[in-house]
Amino acid sequence: MMKEIEELFRNINLAKEVMELSGENPYDCYQCGTCSASCPFIEEMDLKPDEVIRYVILNRKEVLKSKTIWICASCFECAERCPRDINITKLMEALRQIILRKNVDHTEIEKIGEEEKRTIPQIAFVSLFRKNVG
Amino acid sequence: MKKLLYFPGCTLKTYAKNLEATAIAIAREFGYDLVEMDDWNCCGVVASLTEDDLMHHLAPLRNLIRVQDAGEKEVLVICDMCYNTLKQTNLRVKKNKEDLEKLNSFMDEENDYRCEVEVVHFLEFLKNKVGFEKIKKAVKKALKGIRIMPYYGCMLLRPREVSVDDPEDPFILSELLKILGAEVVEVPYRIECCGSYHTIDMKEVVSRRSYVISMQGIRRGADAIALSCPLCHFNLDRRGKDAEKIYENYRQIPVFYYTQLMAISLGLDIDLCGFEKHAVDPRKLLEERGII
Ligand code: SF4
Ligand code: SF4
């Protein structure tokens, strides 16, 4: 899957795609790290949100294989605090969408267990499907 | 009784029946009859965040049109995720005429949306329509001797345009809890994400979130947490209970909906609260403090 992703997106320009999808400009970022300092999931991430932005600018496709873009739960904390008014939440969504729109799902729905289905609130399922399945 | 239309959403009909039941009973206490809107559909739960994705605004918009068709200018929402989604779509089409036209022309059977509906959270209704002063006067059983940590999470506060309060420094829940007679424990993490939908395929991540958030309160002496969102409830209550297996000596404190605490202090039927469904049963604490 890892190799496939790099292969699949060899010819795209990340910054351009992200700008189109999110309406946000990664070049506005001055790498202050406020987004990363605000992110409640930072300890679970491999790339920090400010690094994700840098990777996008540098067109480094590894970012599409990072855990970070899937761990981001769209909490809008970074977007609320960015001094350059970049909506990083939308930028993360754009990166997920780049992958999902190629029909590469992140979550295998079949693997969700019976107990989960019985106990977890519906809003969790609908959001998981919206975020992780194309 | 004054009738008010409300949008329940899927989770109020399943996991969070107790949130719905207590909200309806509270409204009735103050002379409002909450009427479930006809023909509602799932709102989609998360707002569409890409520029070109109008399709996912259809589900929220259809609901707003149903409100309009019912001749109402306002719809009350009790679930935070539904509130956030409906309100974000409402703002997008109000701000963006072109999007609105596209969406209107895409839908065949619905009337065109005229952008006249307002999406109101139940907390805003309590504060602005009922009024906290009036609630204060109706308190029958003050929540004395119990220290509660208010928790907001994300969907009540962000993005800023949809916030029910100051997104970085909210106080609406603590105001309400104080009125009910509780002692309030404020913590910085009250506005941080609970882990959201990761509760399905990254349970441990969510248990860690729950632990970190609850611990901030526990260290400051909190006996319980009060919140509004059903997913935050599941994550702090159930995944918090699961965290007991990860962290030695950790005991999850009870997690209430603010409506349950209101119901108790207003002297409403305790059965509405559905406490038996919680992972951490709050009745022990309430009994200990002589509240029930
Ligand atoms: S907070 Fe904004 S400007 Fe600062 S690093 Fe993050 S995206 Fe860049
Ligand atoms: S929106 Fe995503 S990246 Fe930003 S703070 Fe929240 S989880 Fe972190």
Short mmCIF file of C-alpha atoms and ligand atoms in Angstrom, two decimals:
data_model
loop_
_atom_site.label_atom_id
_atom_site.label_comp_id
_atom_site.label_asym_id
_atom_site.label_seq_id
_atom_site.Cartn_x
_atom_site.Cartn_y
_atom_site.Cartn_z
CA MET A 1 0.00 0.00 0.00
CA MET A 2 2.83 2.42 0.96
CA LYS A 3 4.60 2.00 -2.36
CA GLU A 4 1.33 2.20 -4.22
CA ILE A 5 0.52 5.55 -2.73
CA GLU A 6 3.79 7.10 -3.83
CA GLU A 7 3.30 5.60 -7.26
CA LEU A 8 -0.30 6.77 -7.46
CA PHE A 9 0.57 10.38 -6.73
CA ARG A 10 3.91 10.68 -8.50
CA ASN A 11 2.72 13.31 -10.91
CA ILE A 12 0.72 15.62 -8.72
CA ASN A 13 1.87 18.88 -7.20
CA LEU A 14 0.86 18.71 -3.57
CA ALA A 15 0.72 22.42 -2.84
CA LYS A 16 -1.45 23.05 -5.87
CA GLU A 17 -3.84 20.20 -5.09
CA VAL A 18 -4.10 21.20 -1.46
CA MET A 19 -4.79 24.82 -2.37
CA GLU A 20 -7.52 23.80 -4.77
CA LEU A 21 -9.22 21.46 -2.36
CA SER A 22 -8.91 23.46 0.82
CA GLY A 23 -8.88 27.04 -0.42
CA GLU A 24 -5.96 27.57 1.97
CA ASN A 25 -2.50 28.74 1.05
CA PRO A 26 0.29 26.70 2.67
CA TYR A 27 2.86 29.30 1.56
CA ASP A 28 1.37 31.71 4.11
CA CYS A 29 2.84 29.56 6.88
CA TYR A 30 5.87 31.03 8.68
CA GLN A 31 6.57 27.81 10.62
CA CYS A 32 5.90 29.19 14.08
CA GLY A 33 4.64 25.82 15.35
CA THR A 34 1.54 27.18 17.09
CA CYS A 35 -0.57 24.57 15.31
CA SER A 36 1.59 21.75 16.62
CA ALA A 37 1.68 23.19 20.12
CA SER A 38 -2.13 23.30 20.08
CA CYS A 39 -2.77 19.86 18.65
CA PRO A 40 -4.16 17.45 21.27
CA PHE A 41 -2.98 14.46 19.22
CA ILE A 42 0.62 15.56 18.80
CA GLU A 43 2.02 12.61 20.76
CA GLU A 44 0.29 10.15 18.46
CA MET A 45 1.63 11.77 15.28
CA ASP A 46 4.69 10.98 13.19
CA LEU A 47 4.78 14.37 11.47
CA LYS A 48 3.80 17.49 13.38
CA PRO A 49 1.16 19.69 11.73
CA ASP A 50 3.72 22.41 10.91
CA GLU A 51 5.90 19.73 9.32
CA VAL A 52 2.96 18.56 7.25
CA ILE A 53 2.68 22.06 5.83
CA ARG A 54 6.37 22.14 5.04
CA TYR A 55 6.16 18.76 3.33
CA VAL A 56 3.27 20.01 1.22
CA ILE A 57 5.27 23.04 0.12
CA LEU A 58 8.29 20.88 -0.70
CA ASN A 59 6.03 18.43 -2.57
CA ARG A 60 7.28 15.55 -0.42
CA LYS A 61 4.79 12.79 -1.09
CA GLU A 62 5.72 10.86 2.09
CA VAL A 63 3.23 13.11 3.82
CA LEU A 64 0.48 11.08 2.16
CA LYS A 65 1.74 8.03 4.03
CA SER A 66 1.98 9.75 7.40
CA LYS A 67 -0.10 8.70 10.37
CA THR A 68 -0.71 12.34 11.12
CA ILE A 69 -3.26 13.04 8.42
CA TRP A 70 -5.45 10.19 9.73
CA ILE A 71 -4.97 10.97 13.40
CA CYS A 72 -6.09 14.54 12.89
CA ALA A 73 -9.70 14.50 14.07
CA SER A 74 -10.67 17.91 12.67
CA CYS A 75 -10.89 19.51 16.07
CA PHE A 76 -10.19 23.00 14.62
CA GLU A 77 -7.85 23.89 17.48
CA CYS A 78 -4.93 24.68 15.16
CA ALA A 79 -7.17 26.62 12.79
CA GLU A 80 -8.46 28.70 15.69
CA ARG A 81 -4.95 29.65 16.78
CA CYS A 82 -2.83 30.01 13.64
CA PRO A 83 -1.47 33.57 13.63
CA ARG A 84 -1.37 33.48 9.83
CA ASP A 85 -5.01 32.52 9.72
CA ILE A 86 -4.39 29.28 7.88
CA ASN A 87 -7.12 26.73 8.35
CA ILE A 88 -4.88 23.71 8.91
CA THR A 89 -7.94 21.59 9.65
CA LYS A 90 -9.03 22.08 6.04
CA LEU A 91 -5.53 21.42 4.82
CA MET A 92 -5.47 18.06 6.61
CA GLU A 93 -8.85 17.24 5.10
CA ALA A 94 -7.49 18.04 1.65
CA LEU A 95 -4.63 15.56 2.15
CA ARG A 96 -7.06 12.83 3.19
CA GLN A 97 -9.29 13.66 0.27
CA ILE A 98 -6.42 13.42 -2.22
CA ILE A 99 -6.08 9.77 -1.18
CA LEU A 100 -9.75 8.90 -0.70
CA ARG A 101 -10.65 10.29 -4.10
CA LYS A 102 -8.45 7.62 -5.65
CA ASN A 103 -10.64 5.03 -3.99
CA VAL A 104 -8.03 4.12 -1.41
CA ASP A 105 -9.91 3.71 1.87
CA HIS A 106 -8.18 4.13 5.19
CA THR A 107 -10.61 2.12 7.33
CA GLU A 108 -11.84 -1.33 6.45
CA ILE A 109 -15.47 -1.22 7.46
CA GLU A 110 -15.75 -5.02 7.50
CA LYS A 111 -13.25 -5.14 10.33
CA ILE A 112 -15.43 -3.23 12.79
CA GLY A 113 -16.51 -5.67 15.50
CA GLU A 114 -19.99 -6.54 16.75
CA GLU A 115 -19.43 -5.04 20.17
CA GLU A 116 -18.37 -1.74 18.65
CA LYS A 117 -21.43 -1.69 16.42
CA ARG A 118 -23.68 -2.34 19.38
CA THR A 119 -22.22 0.14 21.84
CA ILE A 120 -20.66 3.12 20.07
CA PRO A 121 -22.88 6.13 19.22
CA GLN A 122 -23.96 6.53 15.58
CA ILE A 123 -22.30 9.91 15.24
CA ALA A 124 -18.93 8.17 15.63
CA PHE A 125 -19.63 5.78 12.74
CA VAL A 126 -20.93 8.41 10.38
CA SER A 127 -17.94 10.66 11.03
CA LEU A 128 -15.45 7.81 10.70
CA PHE A 129 -16.94 6.85 7.34
CA ARG A 130 -16.96 10.45 6.19
CA LYS A 131 -13.32 10.95 7.20
CA ASN A 132 -11.71 7.62 6.35
CA VAL A 133 -13.70 6.04 3.55
CA GLY A 134 -13.96 7.41 0.03
CA MET B 1 -47.13 25.87 26.19
CA LYS B 2 -45.08 27.46 23.47
CA LYS B 3 -44.12 25.02 20.73
CA LEU B 4 -40.51 24.83 19.55
CA LEU B 5 -39.23 22.68 16.72
CA TYR B 6 -36.17 20.54 17.38
CA PHE B 7 -33.87 18.33 15.34
CA PRO B 8 -32.91 15.16 17.23
CA GLY B 9 -30.40 13.36 14.99
CA CYS B 10 -29.54 9.65 15.09
CA THR B 11 -27.70 9.45 18.39
CA LEU B 12 -30.47 11.04 20.46
CA LYS B 13 -32.65 8.13 19.36
CA THR B 14 -30.14 5.50 20.45
CA TYR B 15 -27.12 6.06 22.69
CA ALA B 16 -28.27 9.41 24.04
CA LYS B 17 -31.98 8.86 24.66
CA ASN B 18 -31.41 10.18 28.14
CA LEU B 19 -30.02 13.45 26.78
CA GLU B 20 -33.14 13.90 24.66
CA ALA B 21 -35.55 12.92 27.43
CA THR B 22 -33.99 15.25 29.99
CA ALA B 23 -33.85 18.17 27.55
CA ILE B 24 -37.53 17.76 26.67
CA ALA B 25 -38.51 17.57 30.34
CA ILE B 26 -36.45 20.66 31.21
CA ALA B 27 -38.01 22.69 28.40
CA ARG B 28 -41.48 21.64 29.58
CA GLU B 29 -40.69 22.88 33.09
CA PHE B 30 -40.27 26.35 31.63
CA GLY B 31 -43.33 26.30 29.40
CA TYR B 32 -41.86 25.08 26.12
CA ASP B 33 -43.09 22.07 24.24
CA LEU B 34 -40.25 20.65 22.13
CA VAL B 35 -41.74 19.20 18.98
CA GLU B 36 -39.65 16.81 16.91
CA MET B 37 -39.47 18.03 13.32
CA ASP B 38 -41.08 15.84 10.63
CA ASP B 39 -39.05 13.82 8.16
CA TRP B 40 -35.60 14.73 9.42
CA ASN B 41 -32.59 12.90 8.03
CA CYS B 42 -29.05 12.28 9.30
CA CYS B 43 -27.14 15.56 9.07
CA GLY B 44 -23.89 13.86 8.00
CA VAL B 45 -22.29 14.60 11.40
CA VAL B 46 -19.16 16.31 10.09
CA ALA B 47 -19.12 19.45 8.00
CA SER B 48 -17.82 19.22 4.48
CA LEU B 49 -14.37 20.84 4.52
CA THR B 50 -13.28 20.87 0.91
CA GLU B 51 -14.16 23.76 -1.35
CA ASP B 52 -15.63 21.67 -4.15
CA ASP B 53 -17.62 19.27 -2.01
CA LEU B 54 -21.12 20.69 -2.06
CA MET B 55 -22.73 17.28 -2.06
CA HIS B 56 -22.25 16.78 1.66
CA HIS B 57 -24.08 20.01 2.37
CA LEU B 58 -27.25 18.46 0.96
CA ALA B 59 -28.15 16.43 4.04
CA PRO B 60 -27.96 19.37 6.45
CA LEU B 61 -29.67 21.65 3.95
CA ARG B 62 -32.60 19.27 3.48
CA ASN B 63 -33.21 19.47 7.21
CA LEU B 64 -33.12 23.25 7.14
CA ILE B 65 -35.65 23.22 4.30
CA ARG B 66 -37.96 21.00 6.37
CA VAL B 67 -37.80 23.60 9.13
CA GLN B 68 -38.63 26.29 6.61
CA ASP B 69 -41.53 24.19 5.27
CA ALA B 70 -42.89 23.89 8.79
CA GLY B 71 -43.12 27.67 8.81
CA GLU B 72 -40.47 28.05 11.49
CA LYS B 73 -37.53 30.45 11.66
CA GLU B 74 -35.60 28.50 14.25
CA VAL B 75 -34.57 24.94 14.93
CA LEU B 76 -33.26 23.74 18.26
CA VAL B 77 -30.45 21.19 18.25
CA ILE B 78 -29.41 19.20 21.32
CA CYS B 79 -26.52 17.10 19.92
CA ASP B 80 -23.31 19.13 19.51
CA MET B 81 -22.17 17.38 16.35
CA CYS B 82 -25.51 17.90 14.61
CA TYR B 83 -25.57 21.49 15.81
CA ASN B 84 -22.13 22.15 14.37
CA THR B 85 -22.87 20.52 11.02
CA LEU B 86 -26.26 22.15 10.49
CA LYS B 87 -24.90 25.52 11.47
CA GLN B 88 -21.80 25.33 9.26
CA THR B 89 -23.93 24.49 6.23
CA ASN B 90 -26.37 27.25 7.10
CA LEU B 91 -23.53 29.77 7.27
CA ARG B 92 -21.96 28.58 4.04
CA VAL B 93 -25.13 29.00 1.99
CA LYS B 94 -25.99 32.28 3.68
CA LYS B 95 -22.56 33.65 2.76
CA ASN B 96 -22.28 32.07 -0.64
CA LYS B 97 -25.13 32.73 -3.07
CA GLU B 98 -23.56 30.69 -5.84
CA ASP B 99 -23.36 27.57 -3.66
CA LEU B 100 -26.94 28.10 -2.56
CA GLU B 101 -28.14 28.32 -6.15
CA LYS B 102 -26.30 25.16 -7.12
CA LEU B 103 -27.70 23.24 -4.17
CA ASN B 104 -31.21 24.54 -4.71
CA SER B 105 -31.17 23.61 -8.37
CA PHE B 106 -29.76 20.18 -7.61
CA MET B 107 -32.67 19.23 -5.37
CA ASP B 108 -35.79 18.40 -7.32
CA GLU B 109 -38.39 17.62 -4.73
CA GLU B 110 -37.52 20.21 -2.12
CA ASN B 111 -38.51 23.85 -2.03
CA ASP B 112 -35.68 26.33 -2.50
CA TYR B 113 -33.95 27.30 0.71
CA ARG B 114 -34.47 30.96 1.54
CA CYS B 115 -31.81 31.25 4.25
CA GLU B 116 -34.27 32.36 6.90
CA VAL B 117 -33.72 29.60 9.43
CA GLU B 118 -31.47 29.95 12.48
CA VAL B 119 -29.80 26.95 14.12
CA VAL B 120 -29.89 27.25 17.91
CA HIS B 121 -28.18 24.99 20.44
CA PHE B 122 -30.19 23.90 23.48
CA LEU B 123 -27.67 25.64 25.75
CA GLU B 124 -28.26 28.92 23.92
CA PHE B 125 -31.99 28.38 24.31
CA LEU B 126 -31.56 27.92 28.07
CA LYS B 127 -29.43 31.00 28.39
CA ASN B 128 -31.22 33.38 26.04
CA LYS B 129 -34.84 32.20 25.91
CA VAL B 130 -35.44 30.71 29.33
CA GLY B 131 -32.78 32.77 31.10
CA PHE B 132 -30.40 31.57 33.80
CA GLU B 133 -32.14 33.74 36.42
CA LYS B 134 -35.37 31.87 35.88
CA ILE B 135 -33.57 28.53 36.08
CA LYS B 136 -31.98 29.63 39.34
CA LYS B 137 -35.40 30.32 40.83
CA ALA B 138 -36.66 26.89 39.75
CA VAL B 139 -33.89 24.94 41.47
CA LYS B 140 -35.43 22.60 44.06
CA LYS B 141 -32.36 20.62 45.02
CA ALA B 142 -29.08 22.50 44.91
CA LEU B 143 -26.09 20.41 43.83
CA LYS B 144 -24.27 21.26 47.05
CA GLY B 145 -21.00 19.61 47.95
CA ILE B 146 -20.21 18.30 44.51
CA ARG B 147 -17.31 19.62 42.46
CA ILE B 148 -17.90 19.48 38.73
CA MET B 149 -15.54 20.03 35.84
CA PRO B 150 -17.29 21.53 32.79
CA TYR B 151 -16.08 20.08 29.50
CA TYR B 152 -16.88 21.61 26.10
CA GLY B 153 -14.85 19.66 23.57
CA CYS B 154 -14.80 20.95 19.99
CA MET B 155 -18.20 21.13 18.41
CA LEU B 156 -19.77 23.72 20.71
CA LEU B 157 -16.85 26.07 20.15
CA ARG B 158 -15.15 25.65 16.80
CA PRO B 159 -14.92 26.92 14.19
CA ARG B 160 -15.33 30.32 15.82
CA GLU B 161 -18.29 31.29 13.59
CA VAL B 162 -20.50 28.61 15.12
CA SER B 163 -19.35 28.91 18.74
CA VAL B 164 -21.96 29.23 21.49
CA ASP B 165 -19.45 31.16 23.61
CA ASP B 166 -15.89 32.51 23.58
CA PRO B 167 -14.12 29.65 21.75
CA GLU B 168 -10.92 29.96 23.79
CA ASP B 169 -12.43 30.81 27.14
CA PRO B 170 -15.99 29.53 27.40
CA PHE B 171 -18.04 29.88 30.59
CA ILE B 172 -21.62 29.03 29.65
CA LEU B 173 -21.50 25.58 31.27
CA SER B 174 -19.86 26.79 34.46
CA GLU B 175 -22.40 29.60 34.75
CA LEU B 176 -25.16 27.05 34.50
CA LEU B 177 -23.55 24.62 36.96
CA LYS B 178 -23.07 27.39 39.52
CA ILE B 179 -26.72 28.31 39.23
CA LEU B 180 -27.58 24.71 40.06
CA GLY B 181 -25.49 25.06 43.22
CA ALA B 182 -22.45 23.05 42.17
CA GLU B 183 -18.86 24.02 42.76
CA VAL B 184 -17.04 24.40 39.46
CA VAL B 185 -13.53 23.14 38.64
CA GLU B 186 -12.15 24.87 35.54
CA VAL B 187 -9.38 23.18 33.57
CA PRO B 188 -7.53 24.26 30.40
CA TYR B 189 -8.34 20.99 28.62
CA ARG B 190 -12.05 21.72 28.79
CA ILE B 191 -11.84 22.87 25.17
CA GLU B 192 -9.65 20.02 23.86
CA CYS B 193 -10.84 17.17 21.65
CA CYS B 194 -11.99 13.92 23.33
CA GLY B 195 -10.72 11.75 20.48
CA SER B 196 -13.96 11.79 18.51
CA TYR B 197 -14.56 9.00 15.97
CA HIS B 198 -11.21 7.38 16.72
CA THR B 199 -13.17 5.62 19.44
CA ILE B 200 -13.99 2.99 16.79
CA ASP B 201 -10.60 2.02 15.43
CA MET B 202 -8.14 3.72 17.78
CA LYS B 203 -9.68 2.99 21.15
CA GLU B 204 -6.46 3.36 23.09
CA VAL B 205 -5.76 6.78 21.66
CA VAL B 206 -9.18 7.85 22.93
CA SER B 207 -8.63 6.25 26.34
CA ARG B 208 -5.43 8.27 26.64
CA ARG B 209 -7.33 11.44 25.71
CA SER B 210 -9.98 10.66 28.24
CA TYR B 211 -7.40 10.01 30.95
CA VAL B 212 -5.44 13.20 30.29
CA ILE B 213 -8.58 15.35 30.22
CA SER B 214 -10.20 13.79 33.28
CA MET B 215 -6.95 13.85 35.25
CA GLN B 216 -6.69 17.62 34.93
CA GLY B 217 -10.01 17.83 36.76
CA ILE B 218 -9.24 15.08 39.25
CA ARG B 219 -5.96 16.76 40.25
CA ARG B 220 -7.94 19.92 40.97
CA GLY B 221 -10.46 18.03 43.06
CA ALA B 222 -13.27 17.37 40.58
CA ASP B 223 -15.80 14.66 41.53
CA ALA B 224 -17.47 14.56 38.14
CA ILE B 225 -17.54 15.99 34.62
CA ALA B 226 -20.43 17.80 32.93
CA LEU B 227 -20.69 18.01 29.16
CA SER B 228 -23.09 18.28 26.28
CA CYS B 229 -22.00 16.09 23.34
CA PRO B 230 -23.01 12.38 23.17
CA LEU B 231 -19.70 11.37 21.57
CA CYS B 232 -17.69 13.22 24.22
CA HIS B 233 -19.90 11.42 26.73
CA PHE B 234 -19.12 8.00 25.34
CA ASN B 235 -15.42 8.76 25.09
CA LEU B 236 -14.93 10.23 28.55
CA ASP B 237 -17.26 7.77 30.27
CA ARG B 238 -16.70 4.44 28.45
CA ARG B 239 -13.16 4.96 27.14
CA GLY B 240 -12.29 6.61 30.45
CA LYS B 241 -13.43 3.46 32.20
CA ASP B 242 -11.28 1.46 29.76
CA ALA B 243 -8.32 3.68 30.74
CA GLU B 244 -8.47 2.14 34.20
CA LYS B 245 -6.85 -0.92 32.62
CA ILE B 246 -4.00 1.16 31.17
CA TYR B 247 -3.19 3.45 34.09
CA GLU B 248 -2.57 1.95 37.47
CA ASN B 249 -4.78 3.28 40.26
CA TYR B 250 -6.78 5.37 37.83
CA ARG B 251 -10.48 5.66 38.59
CA GLN B 252 -12.73 7.34 36.04
CA ILE B 253 -15.04 9.92 37.60
CA PRO B 254 -18.73 10.04 36.57
CA VAL B 255 -19.61 11.92 33.39
CA PHE B 256 -22.94 13.77 33.24
CA TYR B 257 -24.84 15.58 30.55
CA TYR B 258 -25.60 19.05 31.92
CA THR B 259 -29.25 18.21 31.27
CA GLN B 260 -29.11 15.29 33.71
CA LEU B 261 -27.74 17.56 36.42
CA MET B 262 -30.46 20.11 35.64
CA ALA B 263 -33.15 17.44 35.76
CA ILE B 264 -32.01 16.37 39.21
CA SER B 265 -31.77 19.84 40.61
CA LEU B 266 -35.15 20.82 39.13
CA GLY B 267 -36.66 17.79 40.87
CA LEU B 268 -37.62 15.95 37.66
CA ASP B 269 -38.02 12.18 37.43
CA ILE B 270 -34.57 10.63 37.90
CA ASP B 271 -35.49 7.74 35.60
CA LEU B 272 -35.21 10.14 32.66
CA CYS B 273 -31.46 10.30 33.30
CA GLY B 274 -30.75 6.69 32.32
CA PHE B 275 -27.83 6.51 34.74
CA GLU B 276 -27.86 2.71 34.58
CA LYS B 277 -26.47 2.98 31.04
CA HIS B 278 -23.32 4.84 32.06
CA ALA B 279 -20.00 3.00 32.23
CA VAL B 280 -19.38 4.78 35.54
CA ASP B 281 -22.70 4.95 37.40
CA PRO B 282 -23.03 8.47 38.84
CA ARG B 283 -25.72 7.52 41.38
CA LYS B 284 -23.19 6.47 43.97
CA LEU B 285 -21.66 9.93 44.02
CA LEU B 286 -25.07 11.63 44.11
CA GLU B 287 -26.16 9.45 47.02
CA GLU B 288 -22.92 10.01 48.89
CA ARG B 289 -23.41 13.76 48.66
CA GLY B 290 -27.02 13.51 49.72
CA ILE B 291 -28.35 14.82 46.41
CA ILE B 292 -30.56 11.85 45.62
S1 SF4 C 1 0.33 28.01 13.29
FE1 SF4 C 1 0.04 28.64 11.17
S2 SF4 C 1 1.87 29.86 10.65
FE2 SF4 C 1 2.32 28.72 12.53
S3 SF4 C 1 3.32 26.83 11.80
FE3 SF4 C 1 1.15 26.36 12.02
S4 SF4 C 1 0.29 26.79 9.97
FE4 SF4 C 1 2.30 27.75 10.04
S1 SF4 C 2 -7.51 19.94 13.53
FE1 SF4 C 2 -6.18 18.14 13.39
S2 SF4 C 2 -4.10 18.96 13.25
FE2 SF4 C 2 -5.41 20.62 13.95
S3 SF4 C 2 -5.21 20.58 16.16
FE3 SF4 C 2 -7.02 19.33 15.63
S4 SF4 C 2 -6.29 17.23 15.43
FE4 SF4 C 2 -4.48 18.58 15.39
#
